[in-house]
Amino acid sequence: METFTHSPPLAAFATDALAGRPVLVVGAGQAASDEASLVGNGRAISLALARCGAVVHCADRGPAAAHATVAAIEASGGQARPIVADVSDPASCRRLVDEATQGGPLHALVLNVGISDRRPLPDITPESWDSILQVNLRAHMLCAQAALPRMQSGGAIVFISSLAARMAAGRNPAYETSKAALSALCRAVALEGHARGIRANIVAAGLVDTPMGRAASQARPERGRMPLPFGRQATGWDIAAAVVFLVSDAGQYVNAIELPVDGGLGQGIALAPHATS
Ligand SMILES: NC(=O)c1ccc[n+]([C@@H]2O[C@H](COP(=O)([O-])OP(=O)(O)OC[C@H]3O[C@@H](n4cnc5c(N)ncnc54)[C@H](O)[C@@H]3O)[C@@H](O)[C@H]2O)c1
């Protein structure tokens, strides 16, 4: 297995809870980074699902990003295949679900894709607003809409949202709005999926030390200096562990919830940086 900056809690994922089950992760790559060992949420989620035995369809707009996730899964003995698709295009959303379901219905769909332009309100244009909402919201609806009729009963959909859905997060209204809207979309998908035995839930991440997270902290150094629970940011593995629970049978009566993975930050729990070390 590849070595990552934050070691994955391998024991937590060493199960066959998802053996042979096909899952689709949208946004399964990660932003380019000088630090090759830093893991993004989509890659950690894909690796964790594969470690639990799932056959992972890794969709990303970046061919190199999608292939790198597949290579990391295969190197650890798992099964995966890449799908290159830009979900800002509605036809691509439908096509990637078609590709992922060629071999049969899906057990799970994880919608991890998310972008941000950090434009404060005065700088937003109709075009910039639409470009964020197309990827962070419309694509989630289109992928869920296409996938639902092609999922196994007992399956699950997970949306990756953010604490920014309910807290001002540094003058980023398009991103915050897109994440807040996922709450209503998740409820609608859960309602629609219920009759088919399919659940839908949200993982609401706090600050996560991913390549994208580090870039955000470089752009706004105060982000990296925030007092945090346990004196650290989350890692992709923390997010992955929540996803594994929600898509596995262990979570079979958990539906239409938002599971915060923020160390308690959203509840006001915070320590000075590194106070626990
Ligand atoms: N990093 C954090 O601090 C943080 C906090 C809260 C929530 N999140 C959420 O977690 C998710 C992943 O974040 P990350 O930090 O790992 O980011 P990331 O940029 O490393 O990963 C996102 C992936 O989505 C892909 N992608 C972007 N646009 C796409 C498109 N149009 N079509 C297909 N793929 C596309 C990218 O290529 C990348 O591989 C996002 O939804 C983000 O909002 C992150």
Short mmCIF file of C-alpha atoms and ligand atoms in Angstrom, two decimals:
data_model
loop_
_atom_site.label_atom_id
_atom_site.label_comp_id
_atom_site.label_asym_id
_atom_site.label_seq_id
_atom_site.Cartn_x
_atom_site.Cartn_y
_atom_site.Cartn_z
CA MET A 1 0.00 0.00 0.00
CA GLU A 2 1.18 3.52 -0.80
CA THR A 3 2.52 5.54 2.12
CA PHE A 4 0.47 8.59 3.02
CA THR A 5 1.24 11.50 5.33
CA HIS A 6 -1.55 10.48 7.65
CA SER A 7 -1.50 6.74 8.09
CA PRO A 8 -4.90 5.21 7.38
CA PRO A 9 -6.47 3.35 10.28
CA LEU A 10 -6.06 0.12 8.32
CA ALA A 11 -7.57 -2.07 11.00
CA ALA A 12 -10.82 -0.10 10.77
CA PHE A 13 -11.11 -0.87 7.08
CA ALA A 14 -9.85 -4.46 7.18
CA THR A 15 -13.23 -6.10 6.78
CA ASP A 16 -15.08 -7.81 3.98
CA ALA A 17 -18.19 -5.76 4.74
CA LEU A 18 -18.51 -4.71 1.10
CA ALA A 19 -17.06 -7.81 -0.57
CA GLY A 20 -17.74 -7.78 -4.30
CA ARG A 21 -20.14 -4.83 -4.11
CA PRO A 22 -19.85 -2.29 -6.93
CA VAL A 23 -19.55 1.31 -5.79
CA LEU A 24 -19.11 4.54 -7.73
CA VAL A 25 -17.09 7.43 -6.28
CA VAL A 26 -17.50 10.71 -8.17
CA GLY A 27 -14.48 12.96 -7.58
CA ALA A 28 -12.25 9.97 -6.78
CA GLY A 29 -9.00 11.72 -7.61
CA GLN A 30 -7.47 14.65 -5.83
CA ALA A 31 -5.92 18.01 -6.58
CA ALA A 32 -2.28 17.94 -7.63
CA SER A 33 0.11 18.53 -4.74
CA ASP A 34 3.85 18.85 -4.21
CA GLU A 35 3.37 16.51 -1.29
CA ALA A 36 2.67 13.20 -3.01
CA SER A 37 1.84 11.47 0.26
CA LEU A 38 -1.07 13.81 1.13
CA VAL A 39 -4.41 12.07 0.60
CA GLY A 40 -7.60 13.77 -0.62
CA ASN A 41 -11.07 12.80 0.48
CA GLY A 42 -12.03 11.04 -2.76
CA ARG A 43 -8.87 8.94 -2.89
CA ALA A 44 -9.12 7.98 0.79
CA ILE A 45 -12.81 7.07 0.39
CA SER A 46 -12.05 4.96 -2.70
CA LEU A 47 -9.15 3.16 -1.00
CA ALA A 48 -11.14 2.50 2.16
CA LEU A 49 -14.14 1.11 0.23
CA ALA A 50 -11.81 -1.13 -1.81
CA ARG A 51 -10.13 -2.35 1.38
CA CYS A 52 -13.57 -3.47 2.59
CA GLY A 53 -13.88 -5.53 -0.61
CA ALA A 54 -15.87 -3.15 -2.83
CA VAL A 55 -15.22 -2.96 -6.57
CA VAL A 56 -14.67 0.78 -6.96
CA HIS A 57 -15.51 2.80 -10.08
CA CYS A 58 -13.30 5.88 -9.71
CA ALA A 59 -14.74 8.82 -11.66
CA ASP A 60 -12.87 12.09 -12.04
CA ARG A 61 -12.43 14.79 -14.66
CA GLY A 62 -8.65 14.39 -14.41
CA PRO A 63 -7.45 11.21 -16.17
CA ALA A 64 -4.21 11.20 -14.17
CA ALA A 65 -6.12 11.68 -10.89
CA ALA A 66 -8.59 8.87 -11.65
CA HIS A 67 -5.82 6.50 -12.78
CA ALA A 68 -3.66 7.28 -9.72
CA THR A 69 -6.51 6.27 -7.40
CA VAL A 70 -7.07 3.05 -9.34
CA ALA A 71 -3.33 2.31 -9.23
CA ALA A 72 -3.23 2.85 -5.45
CA ILE A 73 -6.20 0.48 -4.99
CA GLU A 74 -4.67 -2.19 -7.21
CA ALA A 75 -1.33 -1.85 -5.41
CA SER A 76 -3.11 -2.69 -2.18
CA GLY A 77 -4.79 -5.76 -3.71
CA GLY A 78 -8.19 -4.17 -4.40
CA GLN A 79 -10.36 -3.93 -7.50
CA ALA A 80 -11.06 -0.67 -9.28
CA ARG A 81 -11.54 0.91 -12.68
CA PRO A 82 -11.23 4.53 -13.81
CA ILE A 83 -13.96 6.61 -15.45
CA VAL A 84 -12.94 9.96 -16.89
CA ALA A 85 -15.86 12.39 -16.84
CA ASP A 86 -16.38 16.11 -16.24
CA VAL A 87 -19.60 16.35 -14.23
CA SER A 88 -20.12 20.03 -15.11
CA ASP A 89 -21.58 18.53 -18.30
CA PRO A 90 -25.02 16.92 -17.71
CA ALA A 91 -24.49 14.31 -20.43
CA SER A 92 -21.27 13.21 -18.71
CA CYS A 93 -23.16 12.61 -15.44
CA ARG A 94 -25.50 10.19 -17.20
CA ARG A 95 -22.65 8.58 -19.15
CA LEU A 96 -20.53 7.90 -16.08
CA VAL A 97 -23.44 6.19 -14.33
CA ASP A 98 -24.05 4.15 -17.52
CA GLU A 99 -20.39 3.07 -17.51
CA ALA A 100 -20.37 2.19 -13.82
CA THR A 101 -23.54 0.08 -14.12
CA GLN A 102 -22.58 -1.86 -17.26
CA GLY A 103 -21.76 -4.90 -15.12
CA GLY A 104 -24.91 -4.65 -12.99
CA PRO A 105 -26.56 -2.45 -10.36
CA LEU A 106 -24.50 -0.41 -7.90
CA HIS A 107 -24.43 -0.92 -4.16
CA ALA A 108 -23.31 2.62 -3.41
CA LEU A 109 -22.78 6.04 -4.93
CA VAL A 110 -20.47 8.52 -3.19
CA LEU A 111 -20.69 12.10 -4.46
CA ASN A 112 -17.43 13.65 -3.31
CA VAL A 113 -16.85 16.10 -6.14
CA GLY A 114 -16.66 19.70 -4.97
CA ILE A 115 -15.00 22.91 -6.13
CA SER A 116 -14.66 26.41 -4.78
CA ASP A 117 -13.65 29.77 -6.23
CA ARG A 118 -13.47 31.73 -2.95
CA ARG A 119 -15.21 34.74 -4.52
CA PRO A 120 -16.70 37.10 -1.96
CA LEU A 121 -20.23 38.34 -2.64
CA PRO A 122 -19.26 41.60 -4.44
CA ASP A 123 -17.16 39.65 -6.97
CA ILE A 124 -19.69 36.97 -7.91
CA THR A 125 -20.93 36.94 -11.51
CA PRO A 126 -23.79 34.85 -12.93
CA GLU A 127 -21.18 32.73 -14.71
CA SER A 128 -18.99 32.16 -11.63
CA TRP A 129 -22.06 31.31 -9.53
CA ASP A 130 -23.35 28.82 -12.11
CA SER A 131 -19.97 27.14 -12.54
CA ILE A 132 -19.82 26.28 -8.81
CA LEU A 133 -23.45 25.19 -8.56
CA GLN A 134 -23.18 23.04 -11.71
CA VAL A 135 -20.46 20.90 -10.15
CA ASN A 136 -21.33 21.03 -6.44
CA LEU A 137 -25.11 20.66 -6.75
CA ARG A 138 -26.55 19.99 -10.23
CA ALA A 139 -24.09 17.15 -10.87
CA HIS A 140 -25.06 15.53 -7.55
CA MET A 141 -28.73 15.65 -8.51
CA LEU A 142 -28.08 14.29 -12.02
CA CYS A 143 -25.83 11.46 -10.81
CA ALA A 144 -28.27 10.47 -8.06
CA GLN A 145 -31.21 10.68 -10.47
CA ALA A 146 -29.42 8.45 -13.00
CA ALA A 147 -28.10 5.99 -10.40
CA LEU A 148 -31.18 5.44 -8.20
CA PRO A 149 -33.04 3.16 -10.63
CA ARG A 150 -29.82 1.20 -11.10
CA MET A 151 -28.97 0.50 -7.47
CA GLN A 152 -29.39 -2.64 -5.41
CA SER A 153 -31.92 -2.67 -2.60
CA GLY A 154 -29.93 -2.17 0.62
CA GLY A 155 -27.64 0.26 -1.16
CA ALA A 156 -26.74 3.79 -0.14
CA ILE A 157 -25.87 7.21 -1.51
CA VAL A 158 -23.51 9.54 0.37
CA PHE A 159 -23.04 13.24 -0.34
CA ILE A 160 -19.81 14.88 0.89
CA SER A 161 -20.75 18.25 2.32
CA SER A 162 -19.03 20.70 4.63
CA LEU A 163 -19.38 22.58 7.87
CA ALA A 164 -19.50 25.55 5.48
CA ALA A 165 -23.13 24.53 4.80
CA ARG A 166 -24.11 26.09 8.12
CA MET A 167 -21.23 28.38 9.14
CA ALA A 168 -19.69 31.34 7.34
CA ALA A 169 -16.42 29.94 6.02
CA GLY A 170 -14.32 32.80 4.77
CA ARG A 171 -16.43 34.75 2.30
CA ASN A 172 -17.22 31.88 -0.04
CA PRO A 173 -20.98 32.18 -0.69
CA ALA A 174 -21.30 30.04 -3.83
CA TYR A 175 -19.53 27.11 -2.14
CA GLU A 176 -21.47 27.57 1.11
CA THR A 177 -24.79 27.79 -0.75
CA SER A 178 -24.05 24.69 -2.82
CA LYS A 179 -23.22 22.68 0.29
CA ALA A 180 -26.28 23.93 2.19
CA ALA A 181 -28.52 22.94 -0.73
CA LEU A 182 -27.22 19.36 -0.52
CA SER A 183 -29.27 18.99 2.67
CA ALA A 184 -32.54 19.41 0.77
CA LEU A 185 -31.30 17.30 -2.12
CA CYS A 186 -30.30 14.49 0.26
CA ARG A 187 -33.77 14.50 1.83
CA ALA A 188 -35.40 14.34 -1.62
CA VAL A 189 -33.12 11.47 -2.70
CA ALA A 190 -33.77 9.61 0.56
CA LEU A 191 -37.52 9.99 0.03
CA GLU A 192 -37.27 8.73 -3.54
CA GLY A 193 -34.85 5.94 -2.62
CA HIS A 194 -36.85 4.73 0.37
CA ALA A 195 -39.33 2.73 -1.72
CA ARG A 196 -36.40 0.97 -3.39
CA GLY A 197 -34.60 0.20 -0.11
CA ILE A 198 -31.88 2.77 -0.77
CA ARG A 199 -30.65 5.23 1.86
CA ALA A 200 -29.13 8.68 1.35
CA ASN A 201 -26.97 10.54 3.88
CA ILE A 202 -24.50 13.39 4.14
CA VAL A 203 -21.00 13.48 5.61
CA ALA A 204 -20.33 17.08 6.66
CA ALA A 205 -16.56 17.53 6.86
CA GLY A 206 -14.84 20.15 8.98
CA LEU A 207 -11.37 21.32 7.99
CA VAL A 208 -9.60 18.47 6.22
CA ASP A 209 -5.88 18.27 5.48
CA THR A 210 -6.16 17.43 1.77
CA PRO A 211 -4.26 18.96 -1.16
CA MET A 212 -7.24 21.27 -1.75
CA GLY A 213 -7.43 22.08 1.98
CA ARG A 214 -3.76 23.03 2.09
CA ALA A 215 -4.18 25.25 -0.97
CA ALA A 216 -7.09 26.98 0.79
CA SER A 217 -4.93 27.51 3.88
CA GLN A 218 -2.14 28.97 1.74
CA ALA A 219 -4.60 31.42 0.19
CA ARG A 220 -6.03 32.31 3.63
CA PRO A 221 -3.36 31.67 6.28
CA GLU A 222 -5.86 32.34 9.10
CA ARG A 223 -7.63 29.11 8.01
CA GLY A 224 -4.52 27.08 8.85
CA ARG A 225 -4.17 28.82 12.23
CA MET A 226 -7.72 28.16 13.46
CA PRO A 227 -8.01 26.57 16.90
CA LEU A 228 -9.26 23.06 16.23
CA PRO A 229 -10.61 20.10 18.19
CA PHE A 230 -7.79 17.72 19.18
CA GLY A 231 -5.33 20.29 17.82
CA ARG A 232 -5.54 19.01 14.26
CA GLN A 233 -7.53 19.03 11.05
CA ALA A 234 -9.41 15.92 9.90
CA THR A 235 -7.75 13.65 7.36
CA GLY A 236 -9.25 11.98 4.33
CA TRP A 237 -9.26 8.76 6.37
CA ASP A 238 -11.58 10.31 8.96
CA ILE A 239 -14.01 11.17 6.16
CA ALA A 240 -13.58 7.72 4.58
CA ALA A 241 -14.40 5.95 7.86
CA ALA A 242 -17.75 7.75 8.05
CA VAL A 243 -18.52 6.87 4.43
CA VAL A 244 -17.67 3.19 5.00
CA PHE A 245 -20.09 3.10 7.95
CA LEU A 246 -22.89 4.82 6.02
CA VAL A 247 -22.69 2.56 2.94
CA SER A 248 -22.19 -0.69 4.87
CA ASP A 249 -24.91 -2.83 6.41
CA ALA A 250 -23.83 -1.50 9.83
CA GLY A 251 -25.58 1.72 8.83
CA GLN A 252 -28.70 0.06 7.44
CA TYR A 253 -31.16 2.06 9.59
CA VAL A 254 -29.32 5.37 9.26
CA ASN A 255 -31.11 7.49 6.69
CA ALA A 256 -31.39 11.16 5.65
CA ILE A 257 -28.91 12.40 8.26
CA GLU A 258 -25.96 14.77 8.20
CA LEU A 259 -23.02 13.16 9.99
CA PRO A 260 -20.51 15.83 11.00
CA VAL A 261 -16.86 14.72 10.87
CA ASP A 262 -15.36 17.87 12.31
CA GLY A 263 -14.09 16.81 15.74
CA GLY A 264 -16.89 18.87 17.29
CA LEU A 265 -15.83 22.16 15.67
CA GLY A 266 -19.43 22.84 14.60
CA GLN A 267 -20.48 22.50 18.25
CA GLY A 268 -17.87 25.01 19.40
CA ILE A 269 -15.31 22.44 20.56
CA ALA A 270 -11.81 23.71 19.81
CA LEU A 271 -8.31 23.73 21.21
CA ALA A 272 -5.35 25.88 20.37
CA PRO A 273 -3.38 24.33 17.47
CA HIS A 274 -1.25 21.38 18.60
CA ALA A 275 -2.51 21.72 22.19
CA THR A 276 -2.74 17.95 22.44
CA SER A 277 0.79 17.26 21.29
N1 LIG B 1 -10.54 19.84 2.23
C1 LIG B 1 -11.39 20.32 3.09
O1 LIG B 1 -11.00 21.03 4.07
C2 LIG B 1 -12.87 20.06 2.94
C3 LIG B 1 -13.72 20.47 3.96
C4 LIG B 1 -15.08 20.21 3.85
C5 LIG B 1 -15.57 19.55 2.74
N2 LIG B 1 -14.73 19.14 1.74
C6 LIG B 1 -15.30 18.50 0.57
O2 LIG B 1 -14.66 17.27 0.29
C7 LIG B 1 -14.70 17.01 -1.11
C8 LIG B 1 -13.31 16.71 -1.64
O3 LIG B 1 -12.42 17.67 -1.19
P1 LIG B 1 -10.84 17.55 -1.35
O4 LIG B 1 -10.26 18.52 -0.41
O5 LIG B 1 -10.41 16.12 -1.27
O6 LIG B 1 -10.68 18.14 -2.84
P2 LIG B 1 -9.92 17.72 -4.17
O7 LIG B 1 -9.95 18.91 -5.06
O8 LIG B 1 -8.58 17.14 -3.84
O9 LIG B 1 -10.84 16.57 -4.75
C9 LIG B 1 -11.93 16.83 -5.57
C10 LIG B 1 -11.84 15.94 -6.80
O10 LIG B 1 -12.94 16.29 -7.64
C11 LIG B 1 -12.47 16.37 -8.97
N3 LIG B 1 -13.31 17.26 -9.76
C12 LIG B 1 -13.41 18.61 -9.65
N4 LIG B 1 -14.27 19.08 -10.57
C13 LIG B 1 -14.73 18.01 -11.26
C14 LIG B 1 -15.63 17.87 -12.34
N5 LIG B 1 -16.21 18.92 -12.93
N6 LIG B 1 -15.89 16.62 -12.80
C15 LIG B 1 -15.29 15.52 -12.24
N7 LIG B 1 -14.40 15.61 -11.23
C16 LIG B 1 -14.12 16.85 -10.75
C17 LIG B 1 -11.05 16.90 -8.87
O11 LIG B 1 -10.30 16.57 -10.06
C18 LIG B 1 -10.55 16.19 -7.62
O12 LIG B 1 -9.94 14.96 -7.93
C19 LIG B 1 -15.34 18.26 -1.75
O13 LIG B 1 -16.71 18.03 -1.97
C20 LIG B 1 -15.13 19.32 -0.69
O14 LIG B 1 -16.09 20.35 -0.78
C21 LIG B 1 -13.38 19.39 1.82
#
